[in-house]
Amino acid sequence: MSSSSSVHHVSEFRKYAKDYNPIAIGSIDGQDTTPHDNGIQRAADSFYKANSRVSGNPRNTIFIGRIFRETTESTLRDKFQRFGKIEECRLVRDLITGISKNYAFIEFRERSAAIAAYDSMNGVTVDGARLLVDFEWERRMKGWKPRRLGGGFGGKRESGQLRFGCRDRPFIRPKSQSIVDYRDVFRHQKSKKKEK
């Protein structure tokens, strides 16, 4: 492999998924071509269309995960309203029991408020639980599959069904099979900076 193709390979790496490919999402570096668990196979075989009952602007909506079961919508509003006007706060609950499923969505009036909340609230503790704050992906990411179909970005280490390519678990740069001349990589990066 020539050094120019090595440079090309290095520049293509992305920590976060651009499109949702269940097989790639199930791999630590986004390079897998075969599913390694039944959930990934189920997601790859499934068809999913975004929930049409959800309204609002997906670009202004954040996802809040790992919420303490007793946390309420009013608590979430209190914690997030400092970033801007909240259009809607929806704590997802079980349809039968009404018990929180430990995640919620908040839609802000302005995109800048959603970005500020994304930047500031990830890892903040609310009611004893450390929050995971990310953007809503269901209506924004091509090919999205929810966790119930084996997709999503969730998963527990104990189950062996981890998903990558997200804020919580970004892809790790794949180990190159060839020797990369890093002097060429740095030259390429410097020349790109000069072009800007």
mmCIF file with all atom_site columns, C-alpha atoms in Angstrom:
data_model
loop_
_atom_site.group_PDB
_atom_site.id
_atom_site.type_symbol
_atom_site.label_atom_id
_atom_site.label_alt_id
_atom_site.label_comp_id
_atom_site.label_asym_id
_atom_site.label_entity_id
_atom_site.label_seq_id
_atom_site.pdbx_PDB_ins_code
_atom_site.Cartn_x
_atom_site.Cartn_y
_atom_site.Cartn_z
_atom_site.occupancy
_atom_site.B_iso_or_equiv
_atom_site.pdbx_formal_charge
_atom_site.auth_seq_id
_atom_site.auth_comp_id
_atom_site.auth_asym_id
_atom_site.auth_atom_id
_atom_site.pdbx_PDB_model_num
ATOM 1   C CA . MET A 1 1   ? 0.000   0.000   0.000  1.00 0.00 ? 1   MET A CA 1
ATOM 2   C CA . SER A 1 2   ? 1.433   3.377   -0.933 1.00 0.00 ? 2   SER A CA 1
ATOM 3   C CA . SER A 1 3   ? 1.766   6.194   1.559  1.00 0.00 ? 3   SER A CA 1
ATOM 4   C CA . SER A 1 4   ? -0.874  8.242   -0.288 1.00 0.00 ? 4   SER A CA 1
ATOM 5   C CA . SER A 1 5   ? -3.452  5.465   0.143  1.00 0.00 ? 5   SER A CA 1
ATOM 6   C CA . SER A 1 6   ? -2.454  5.205   3.822  1.00 0.00 ? 6   SER A CA 1
ATOM 7   C CA . VAL A 1 7   ? -3.152  8.899   4.197  1.00 0.00 ? 7   VAL A CA 1
ATOM 8   C CA . HIS A 1 8   ? -6.529  8.413   2.511  1.00 0.00 ? 8   HIS A CA 1
ATOM 9   C CA . HIS A 1 9   ? -7.389  5.582   4.932  1.00 0.00 ? 9   HIS A CA 1
ATOM 10  C CA . VAL A 1 10  ? -6.423  7.671   7.972  1.00 0.00 ? 10  VAL A CA 1
ATOM 11  C CA . SER A 1 11  ? -8.501  10.652  6.819  1.00 0.00 ? 11  SER A CA 1
ATOM 12  C CA . GLU A 1 12  ? -11.643 8.473   6.347  1.00 0.00 ? 12  GLU A CA 1
ATOM 13  C CA . PHE A 1 13  ? -11.844 7.357   9.991  1.00 0.00 ? 13  PHE A CA 1
ATOM 14  C CA . ARG A 1 14  ? -14.803 8.776   11.945 1.00 0.00 ? 14  ARG A CA 1
ATOM 15  C CA . LYS A 1 15  ? -15.400 8.374   15.693 1.00 0.00 ? 15  LYS A CA 1
ATOM 16  C CA . TYR A 1 16  ? -19.168 8.673   15.234 1.00 0.00 ? 16  TYR A CA 1
ATOM 17  C CA . ALA A 1 17  ? -21.503 6.885   12.839 1.00 0.00 ? 17  ALA A CA 1
ATOM 18  C CA . LYS A 1 18  ? -22.814 8.953   9.948  1.00 0.00 ? 18  LYS A CA 1
ATOM 19  C CA . ASP A 1 19  ? -25.427 6.397   8.818  1.00 0.00 ? 19  ASP A CA 1
ATOM 20  C CA . TYR A 1 20  ? -26.820 3.514   10.857 1.00 0.00 ? 20  TYR A CA 1
ATOM 21  C CA . ASN A 1 21  ? -25.483 0.160   9.723  1.00 0.00 ? 21  ASN A CA 1
ATOM 22  C CA . PRO A 1 22  ? -26.287 -2.391  12.485 1.00 0.00 ? 22  PRO A CA 1
ATOM 23  C CA . ILE A 1 23  ? -23.322 -4.632  11.653 1.00 0.00 ? 23  ILE A CA 1
ATOM 24  C CA . ALA A 1 24  ? -20.838 -1.734  11.740 1.00 0.00 ? 24  ALA A CA 1
ATOM 25  C CA . ILE A 1 25  ? -22.482 -0.304  14.899 1.00 0.00 ? 25  ILE A CA 1
ATOM 26  C CA . GLY A 1 26  ? -21.936 -3.664  16.608 1.00 0.00 ? 26  GLY A CA 1
ATOM 27  C CA . SER A 1 27  ? -18.187 -3.516  16.034 1.00 0.00 ? 27  SER A CA 1
ATOM 28  C CA . ILE A 1 28  ? -15.678 -1.587  18.082 1.00 0.00 ? 28  ILE A CA 1
ATOM 29  C CA . ASP A 1 29  ? -14.047 -0.006  15.023 1.00 0.00 ? 29  ASP A CA 1
ATOM 30  C CA . GLY A 1 30  ? -16.985 0.010   12.590 1.00 0.00 ? 30  GLY A CA 1
ATOM 31  C CA . GLN A 1 31  ? -15.213 -2.483  10.301 1.00 0.00 ? 31  GLN A CA 1
ATOM 32  C CA . ASP A 1 32  ? -17.171 -5.728  10.901 1.00 0.00 ? 32  ASP A CA 1
ATOM 33  C CA . THR A 1 33  ? -18.925 -7.306  7.929  1.00 0.00 ? 33  THR A CA 1
ATOM 34  C CA . THR A 1 34  ? -20.723 -10.132 9.752  1.00 0.00 ? 34  THR A CA 1
ATOM 35  C CA . PRO A 1 35  ? -22.979 -9.855  12.836 1.00 0.00 ? 35  PRO A CA 1
ATOM 36  C CA . HIS A 1 36  ? -21.509 -11.201 16.063 1.00 0.00 ? 36  HIS A CA 1
ATOM 37  C CA . ASP A 1 37  ? -24.742 -11.416 18.098 1.00 0.00 ? 37  ASP A CA 1
ATOM 38  C CA . ASN A 1 38  ? -28.414 -12.223 17.474 1.00 0.00 ? 38  ASN A CA 1
ATOM 39  C CA . GLY A 1 39  ? -29.521 -8.644  18.181 1.00 0.00 ? 39  GLY A CA 1
ATOM 40  C CA . ILE A 1 40  ? -27.361 -7.276  15.377 1.00 0.00 ? 40  ILE A CA 1
ATOM 41  C CA . GLN A 1 41  ? -28.699 -9.938  12.998 1.00 0.00 ? 41  GLN A CA 1
ATOM 42  C CA . ARG A 1 42  ? -32.270 -9.037  14.041 1.00 0.00 ? 42  ARG A CA 1
ATOM 43  C CA . ALA A 1 43  ? -31.572 -5.330  13.396 1.00 0.00 ? 43  ALA A CA 1
ATOM 44  C CA . ALA A 1 44  ? -29.959 -6.054  10.031 1.00 0.00 ? 44  ALA A CA 1
ATOM 45  C CA . ASP A 1 45  ? -32.978 -8.148  8.958  1.00 0.00 ? 45  ASP A CA 1
ATOM 46  C CA . SER A 1 46  ? -35.634 -5.721  10.228 1.00 0.00 ? 46  SER A CA 1
ATOM 47  C CA . PHE A 1 47  ? -37.430 -2.853  8.552  1.00 0.00 ? 47  PHE A CA 1
ATOM 48  C CA . TYR A 1 48  ? -38.059 0.259   10.627 1.00 0.00 ? 48  TYR A CA 1
ATOM 49  C CA . LYS A 1 49  ? -39.765 3.521   9.821  1.00 0.00 ? 49  LYS A CA 1
ATOM 50  C CA . ALA A 1 50  ? -39.424 6.452   12.247 1.00 0.00 ? 50  ALA A CA 1
ATOM 51  C CA . ASN A 1 51  ? -42.382 6.950   14.592 1.00 0.00 ? 51  ASN A CA 1
ATOM 52  C CA . SER A 1 52  ? -44.839 9.207   12.741 1.00 0.00 ? 52  SER A CA 1
ATOM 53  C CA . ARG A 1 53  ? -46.575 10.230  15.992 1.00 0.00 ? 53  ARG A CA 1
ATOM 54  C CA . VAL A 1 54  ? -43.487 12.095  17.168 1.00 0.00 ? 54  VAL A CA 1
ATOM 55  C CA . SER A 1 55  ? -43.669 15.746  16.223 1.00 0.00 ? 55  SER A CA 1
ATOM 56  C CA . GLY A 1 56  ? -41.305 18.663  16.601 1.00 0.00 ? 56  GLY A CA 1
ATOM 57  C CA . ASN A 1 57  ? -37.924 19.505  15.190 1.00 0.00 ? 57  ASN A CA 1
ATOM 58  C CA . PRO A 1 58  ? -35.466 16.580  15.507 1.00 0.00 ? 58  PRO A CA 1
ATOM 59  C CA . ARG A 1 59  ? -32.487 18.942  15.109 1.00 0.00 ? 59  ARG A CA 1
ATOM 60  C CA . ASN A 1 60  ? -33.559 20.771  18.286 1.00 0.00 ? 60  ASN A CA 1
ATOM 61  C CA . THR A 1 61  ? -34.217 17.588  20.269 1.00 0.00 ? 61  THR A CA 1
ATOM 62  C CA . ILE A 1 62  ? -31.860 15.918  22.719 1.00 0.00 ? 62  ILE A CA 1
ATOM 63  C CA . PHE A 1 63  ? -32.002 12.421  24.198 1.00 0.00 ? 63  PHE A CA 1
ATOM 64  C CA . ILE A 1 64  ? -31.432 11.991  27.925 1.00 0.00 ? 64  ILE A CA 1
ATOM 65  C CA . GLY A 1 65  ? -30.591 8.464   29.057 1.00 0.00 ? 65  GLY A CA 1
ATOM 66  C CA . ARG A 1 66  ? -29.788 6.702   32.330 1.00 0.00 ? 66  ARG A CA 1
ATOM 67  C CA . ILE A 1 67  ? -32.377 8.729   34.231 1.00 0.00 ? 67  ILE A CA 1
ATOM 68  C CA . PHE A 1 68  ? -33.219 7.666   37.778 1.00 0.00 ? 68  PHE A CA 1
ATOM 69  C CA . ARG A 1 69  ? -36.570 5.847   37.768 1.00 0.00 ? 69  ARG A CA 1
ATOM 70  C CA . GLU A 1 70  ? -38.204 8.383   40.125 1.00 0.00 ? 70  GLU A CA 1
ATOM 71  C CA . THR A 1 71  ? -37.091 11.467  38.170 1.00 0.00 ? 71  THR A CA 1
ATOM 72  C CA . THR A 1 72  ? -40.052 13.430  36.773 1.00 0.00 ? 72  THR A CA 1
ATOM 73  C CA . GLU A 1 73  ? -40.645 15.657  33.754 1.00 0.00 ? 73  GLU A CA 1
ATOM 74  C CA . SER A 1 74  ? -40.710 18.714  36.029 1.00 0.00 ? 74  SER A CA 1
ATOM 75  C CA . THR A 1 75  ? -37.263 17.845  37.426 1.00 0.00 ? 75  THR A CA 1
ATOM 76  C CA . LEU A 1 76  ? -35.895 17.521  33.890 1.00 0.00 ? 76  LEU A CA 1
ATOM 77  C CA . ARG A 1 77  ? -37.486 20.835  32.870 1.00 0.00 ? 77  ARG A CA 1
ATOM 78  C CA . ASP A 1 78  ? -35.943 22.538  35.906 1.00 0.00 ? 78  ASP A CA 1
ATOM 79  C CA . LYS A 1 79  ? -32.474 21.188  35.050 1.00 0.00 ? 79  LYS A CA 1
ATOM 80  C CA . PHE A 1 80  ? -32.597 21.959  31.308 1.00 0.00 ? 80  PHE A CA 1
ATOM 81  C CA . GLN A 1 81  ? -34.598 25.181  31.012 1.00 0.00 ? 81  GLN A CA 1
ATOM 82  C CA . ARG A 1 82  ? -31.506 27.310  31.705 1.00 0.00 ? 82  ARG A CA 1
ATOM 83  C CA . PHE A 1 83  ? -30.319 26.522  28.165 1.00 0.00 ? 83  PHE A CA 1
ATOM 84  C CA . GLY A 1 84  ? -33.382 27.951  26.445 1.00 0.00 ? 84  GLY A CA 1
ATOM 85  C CA . LYS A 1 85  ? -37.126 27.697  25.914 1.00 0.00 ? 85  LYS A CA 1
ATOM 86  C CA . ILE A 1 86  ? -38.348 24.087  26.094 1.00 0.00 ? 86  ILE A CA 1
ATOM 87  C CA . GLU A 1 87  ? -41.050 23.221  23.565 1.00 0.00 ? 87  GLU A CA 1
ATOM 88  C CA . GLU A 1 88  ? -41.648 19.697  24.866 1.00 0.00 ? 88  GLU A CA 1
ATOM 89  C CA . CYS A 1 89  ? -40.273 17.386  27.540 1.00 0.00 ? 89  CYS A CA 1
ATOM 90  C CA . ARG A 1 90  ? -41.275 13.742  27.153 1.00 0.00 ? 90  ARG A CA 1
ATOM 91  C CA . LEU A 1 91  ? -40.256 11.154  29.728 1.00 0.00 ? 91  LEU A CA 1
ATOM 92  C CA . VAL A 1 92  ? -40.772 7.742   28.109 1.00 0.00 ? 92  VAL A CA 1
ATOM 93  C CA . ARG A 1 93  ? -42.909 5.430   30.238 1.00 0.00 ? 93  ARG A CA 1
ATOM 94  C CA . ASP A 1 94  ? -44.132 1.840   30.013 1.00 0.00 ? 94  ASP A CA 1
ATOM 95  C CA . LEU A 1 95  ? -47.586 1.848   28.408 1.00 0.00 ? 95  LEU A CA 1
ATOM 96  C CA . ILE A 1 96  ? -49.039 -0.632  30.905 1.00 0.00 ? 96  ILE A CA 1
ATOM 97  C CA . THR A 1 97  ? -47.414 0.270   34.230 1.00 0.00 ? 97  THR A CA 1
ATOM 98  C CA . GLY A 1 98  ? -46.596 3.936   33.637 1.00 0.00 ? 98  GLY A CA 1
ATOM 99  C CA . ILE A 1 99  ? -43.136 3.371   35.126 1.00 0.00 ? 99  ILE A CA 1
ATOM 100 C CA . SER A 1 100 ? -40.285 5.381   33.616 1.00 0.00 ? 100 SER A CA 1
ATOM 101 C CA . LYS A 1 101 ? -38.105 3.592   31.080 1.00 0.00 ? 101 LYS A CA 1
ATOM 102 C CA . ASN A 1 102 ? -35.199 5.760   32.273 1.00 0.00 ? 102 ASN A CA 1
ATOM 103 C CA . TYR A 1 103 ? -34.908 7.970   29.195 1.00 0.00 ? 103 TYR A CA 1
ATOM 104 C CA . ALA A 1 104 ? -36.492 11.143  27.863 1.00 0.00 ? 104 ALA A CA 1
ATOM 105 C CA . PHE A 1 105 ? -36.489 13.606  24.981 1.00 0.00 ? 105 PHE A CA 1
ATOM 106 C CA . ILE A 1 106 ? -36.409 17.392  25.293 1.00 0.00 ? 106 ILE A CA 1
ATOM 107 C CA . GLU A 1 107 ? -37.144 19.626  22.331 1.00 0.00 ? 107 GLU A CA 1
ATOM 108 C CA . PHE A 1 108 ? -35.868 23.188  22.532 1.00 0.00 ? 108 PHE A CA 1
ATOM 109 C CA . ARG A 1 109 ? -37.201 26.123  20.521 1.00 0.00 ? 109 ARG A CA 1
ATOM 110 C CA . GLU A 1 110 ? -33.684 26.973  19.301 1.00 0.00 ? 110 GLU A CA 1
ATOM 111 C CA . ARG A 1 111 ? -30.968 24.665  17.973 1.00 0.00 ? 111 ARG A CA 1
ATOM 112 C CA . SER A 1 112 ? -28.335 26.597  19.940 1.00 0.00 ? 112 SER A CA 1
ATOM 113 C CA . ALA A 1 113 ? -30.108 25.640  23.203 1.00 0.00 ? 113 ALA A CA 1
ATOM 114 C CA . ALA A 1 114 ? -30.015 21.946  22.260 1.00 0.00 ? 114 ALA A CA 1
ATOM 115 C CA . ILE A 1 115 ? -26.297 22.206  21.481 1.00 0.00 ? 115 ILE A CA 1
ATOM 116 C CA . ALA A 1 116 ? -25.607 23.986  24.789 1.00 0.00 ? 116 ALA A CA 1
ATOM 117 C CA . ALA A 1 117 ? -27.502 21.285  26.734 1.00 0.00 ? 117 ALA A CA 1
ATOM 118 C CA . TYR A 1 118 ? -25.641 18.571  24.800 1.00 0.00 ? 118 TYR A CA 1
ATOM 119 C CA . ASP A 1 119 ? -22.297 20.182  25.644 1.00 0.00 ? 119 ASP A CA 1
ATOM 120 C CA . SER A 1 120 ? -23.033 20.930  29.311 1.00 0.00 ? 120 SER A CA 1
ATOM 121 C CA . MET A 1 121 ? -25.284 18.206  30.733 1.00 0.00 ? 121 MET A CA 1
ATOM 122 C CA . ASN A 1 122 ? -23.640 14.942  29.663 1.00 0.00 ? 122 ASN A CA 1
ATOM 123 C CA . GLY A 1 123 ? -22.358 13.188  32.789 1.00 0.00 ? 123 GLY A CA 1
ATOM 124 C CA . VAL A 1 124 ? -24.176 15.532  35.192 1.00 0.00 ? 124 VAL A CA 1
ATOM 125 C CA . THR A 1 125 ? -25.786 13.785  38.171 1.00 0.00 ? 125 THR A CA 1
ATOM 126 C CA . VAL A 1 126 ? -29.534 14.290  38.658 1.00 0.00 ? 126 VAL A CA 1
ATOM 127 C CA . ASP A 1 127 ? -31.333 12.484  41.516 1.00 0.00 ? 127 ASP A CA 1
ATOM 128 C CA . GLY A 1 128 ? -28.238 10.322  41.996 1.00 0.00 ? 128 GLY A CA 1
ATOM 129 C CA . ALA A 1 129 ? -28.053 9.152   38.371 1.00 0.00 ? 129 ALA A CA 1
ATOM 130 C CA . ARG A 1 130 ? -25.331 10.240  35.948 1.00 0.00 ? 130 ARG A CA 1
ATOM 131 C CA . LEU A 1 131 ? -27.063 11.362  32.748 1.00 0.00 ? 131 LEU A CA 1
ATOM 132 C CA . LEU A 1 132 ? -26.146 10.467  29.198 1.00 0.00 ? 132 LEU A CA 1
ATOM 133 C CA . VAL A 1 133 ? -27.094 13.349  26.886 1.00 0.00 ? 133 VAL A CA 1
ATOM 134 C CA . ASP A 1 134 ? -26.997 12.924  23.131 1.00 0.00 ? 134 ASP A CA 1
ATOM 135 C CA . PHE A 1 135 ? -28.962 14.157  20.135 1.00 0.00 ? 135 PHE A CA 1
ATOM 136 C CA . GLU A 1 136 ? -32.080 12.356  18.948 1.00 0.00 ? 136 GLU A CA 1
ATOM 137 C CA . TRP A 1 137 ? -31.086 10.015  16.120 1.00 0.00 ? 137 TRP A CA 1
ATOM 138 C CA . GLU A 1 138 ? -34.306 8.195   15.160 1.00 0.00 ? 138 GLU A CA 1
ATOM 139 C CA . ARG A 1 139 ? -35.525 10.904  12.773 1.00 0.00 ? 139 ARG A CA 1
ATOM 140 C CA . ARG A 1 140 ? -32.077 12.187  11.770 1.00 0.00 ? 140 ARG A CA 1
ATOM 141 C CA . MET A 1 141 ? -29.873 9.174   11.086 1.00 0.00 ? 141 MET A CA 1
ATOM 142 C CA . LYS A 1 142 ? -30.425 7.240   7.866  1.00 0.00 ? 142 LYS A CA 1
ATOM 143 C CA . GLY A 1 143 ? -31.079 3.538   8.534  1.00 0.00 ? 143 GLY A CA 1
ATOM 144 C CA . TRP A 1 144 ? -31.755 3.988   12.279 1.00 0.00 ? 144 TRP A CA 1
ATOM 145 C CA . LYS A 1 145 ? -33.009 0.873   14.120 1.00 0.00 ? 145 LYS A CA 1
ATOM 146 C CA . PRO A 1 146 ? -34.207 1.068   17.755 1.00 0.00 ? 146 PRO A CA 1
ATOM 147 C CA . ARG A 1 147 ? -32.874 -1.096  20.561 1.00 0.00 ? 147 ARG A CA 1
ATOM 148 C CA . ARG A 1 148 ? -36.025 -3.245  20.638 1.00 0.00 ? 148 ARG A CA 1
ATOM 149 C CA . LEU A 1 149 ? -35.081 -4.471  17.140 1.00 0.00 ? 149 LEU A CA 1
ATOM 150 C CA . GLY A 1 150 ? -31.467 -5.123  18.148 1.00 0.00 ? 150 GLY A CA 1
ATOM 151 C CA . GLY A 1 151 ? -30.212 -1.690  17.092 1.00 0.00 ? 151 GLY A CA 1
ATOM 152 C CA . GLY A 1 152 ? -29.809 1.552   18.978 1.00 0.00 ? 152 GLY A CA 1
ATOM 153 C CA . PHE A 1 153 ? -26.650 2.761   20.633 1.00 0.00 ? 153 PHE A CA 1
ATOM 154 C CA . GLY A 1 154 ? -27.283 1.115   24.011 1.00 0.00 ? 154 GLY A CA 1
ATOM 155 C CA . GLY A 1 155 ? -26.254 -2.236  25.402 1.00 0.00 ? 155 GLY A CA 1
ATOM 156 C CA . LYS A 1 156 ? -24.599 -3.644  28.484 1.00 0.00 ? 156 LYS A CA 1
ATOM 157 C CA . ARG A 1 157 ? -21.110 -5.039  28.657 1.00 0.00 ? 157 ARG A CA 1
ATOM 158 C CA . GLU A 1 158 ? -22.402 -8.072  30.599 1.00 0.00 ? 158 GLU A CA 1
ATOM 159 C CA . SER A 1 159 ? -24.756 -9.087  27.766 1.00 0.00 ? 159 SER A CA 1
ATOM 160 C CA . GLY A 1 160 ? -22.059 -8.774  25.113 1.00 0.00 ? 160 GLY A CA 1
ATOM 161 C CA . GLN A 1 161 ? -24.420 -6.654  23.016 1.00 0.00 ? 161 GLN A CA 1
ATOM 162 C CA . LEU A 1 162 ? -22.544 -3.359  22.975 1.00 0.00 ? 162 LEU A CA 1
ATOM 163 C CA . ARG A 1 163 ? -23.100 -0.796  20.223 1.00 0.00 ? 163 ARG A CA 1
ATOM 164 C CA . PHE A 1 164 ? -20.478 1.715   19.079 1.00 0.00 ? 164 PHE A CA 1
ATOM 165 C CA . GLY A 1 165 ? -20.192 4.837   16.933 1.00 0.00 ? 165 GLY A CA 1
ATOM 166 C CA . CYS A 1 166 ? -21.958 7.115   19.422 1.00 0.00 ? 166 CYS A CA 1
ATOM 167 C CA . ARG A 1 167 ? -21.025 9.671   22.040 1.00 0.00 ? 167 ARG A CA 1
ATOM 168 C CA . ASP A 1 168 ? -20.995 7.081   24.819 1.00 0.00 ? 168 ASP A CA 1
ATOM 169 C CA . ARG A 1 169 ? -18.859 4.580   22.879 1.00 0.00 ? 169 ARG A CA 1
ATOM 170 C CA . PRO A 1 170 ? -17.143 6.106   19.837 1.00 0.00 ? 170 PRO A CA 1
ATOM 171 C CA . PHE A 1 171 ? -15.496 3.867   17.260 1.00 0.00 ? 171 PHE A CA 1
ATOM 172 C CA . ILE A 1 172 ? -11.841 3.131   17.953 1.00 0.00 ? 172 ILE A CA 1
ATOM 173 C CA . ARG A 1 173 ? -9.450  3.748   15.061 1.00 0.00 ? 173 ARG A CA 1
ATOM 174 C CA . PRO A 1 174 ? -8.883  0.395   13.308 1.00 0.00 ? 174 PRO A CA 1
ATOM 175 C CA . LYS A 1 175 ? -5.404  -1.052  13.496 1.00 0.00 ? 175 LYS A CA 1
ATOM 176 C CA . SER A 1 176 ? -3.794  -0.754  10.092 1.00 0.00 ? 176 SER A CA 1
ATOM 177 C CA . GLN A 1 177 ? -2.569  -3.934  8.416  1.00 0.00 ? 177 GLN A CA 1
ATOM 178 C CA . SER A 1 178 ? 0.142   -1.952  6.651  1.00 0.00 ? 178 SER A CA 1
ATOM 179 C CA . ILE A 1 179 ? 2.915   0.323   7.830  1.00 0.00 ? 179 ILE A CA 1
ATOM 180 C CA . VAL A 1 180 ? 1.837   3.959   7.753  1.00 0.00 ? 180 VAL A CA 1
ATOM 181 C CA . ASP A 1 181 ? 4.487   6.616   7.177  1.00 0.00 ? 181 ASP A CA 1
ATOM 182 C CA . TYR A 1 182 ? 3.220   9.235   9.649  1.00 0.00 ? 182 TYR A CA 1
ATOM 183 C CA . ARG A 1 183 ? 5.517   11.889  8.158  1.00 0.00 ? 183 ARG A CA 1
ATOM 184 C CA . ASP A 1 184 ? 3.311   11.743  5.046  1.00 0.00 ? 184 ASP A CA 1
ATOM 185 C CA . VAL A 1 185 ? 0.163   11.905  7.183  1.00 0.00 ? 185 VAL A CA 1
ATOM 186 C CA . PHE A 1 186 ? 1.376   15.051  8.955  1.00 0.00 ? 186 PHE A CA 1
ATOM 187 C CA . ARG A 1 187 ? 2.454   16.620  5.644  1.00 0.00 ? 187 ARG A CA 1
ATOM 188 C CA . HIS A 1 188 ? -1.032  15.926  4.273  1.00 0.00 ? 188 HIS A CA 1
ATOM 189 C CA . GLN A 1 189 ? -2.688  17.496  7.340  1.00 0.00 ? 189 GLN A CA 1
ATOM 190 C CA . LYS A 1 190 ? -0.464  20.603  7.124  1.00 0.00 ? 190 LYS A CA 1
ATOM 191 C CA . SER A 1 191 ? -1.239  21.054  3.431  1.00 0.00 ? 191 SER A CA 1
ATOM 192 C CA . LYS A 1 192 ? -4.987  20.801  4.128  1.00 0.00 ? 192 LYS A CA 1
ATOM 193 C CA . LYS A 1 193 ? -4.662  23.538  6.791  1.00 0.00 ? 193 LYS A CA 1
ATOM 194 C CA . LYS A 1 194 ? -2.844  25.808  4.344  1.00 0.00 ? 194 LYS A CA 1
ATOM 195 C CA . GLU A 1 195 ? -5.611  25.303  1.738  1.00 0.00 ? 195 GLU A CA 1
ATOM 196 C CA . LYS A 1 196 ? -8.223  26.640  4.196  1.00 0.00 ? 196 LYS A CA 1
#
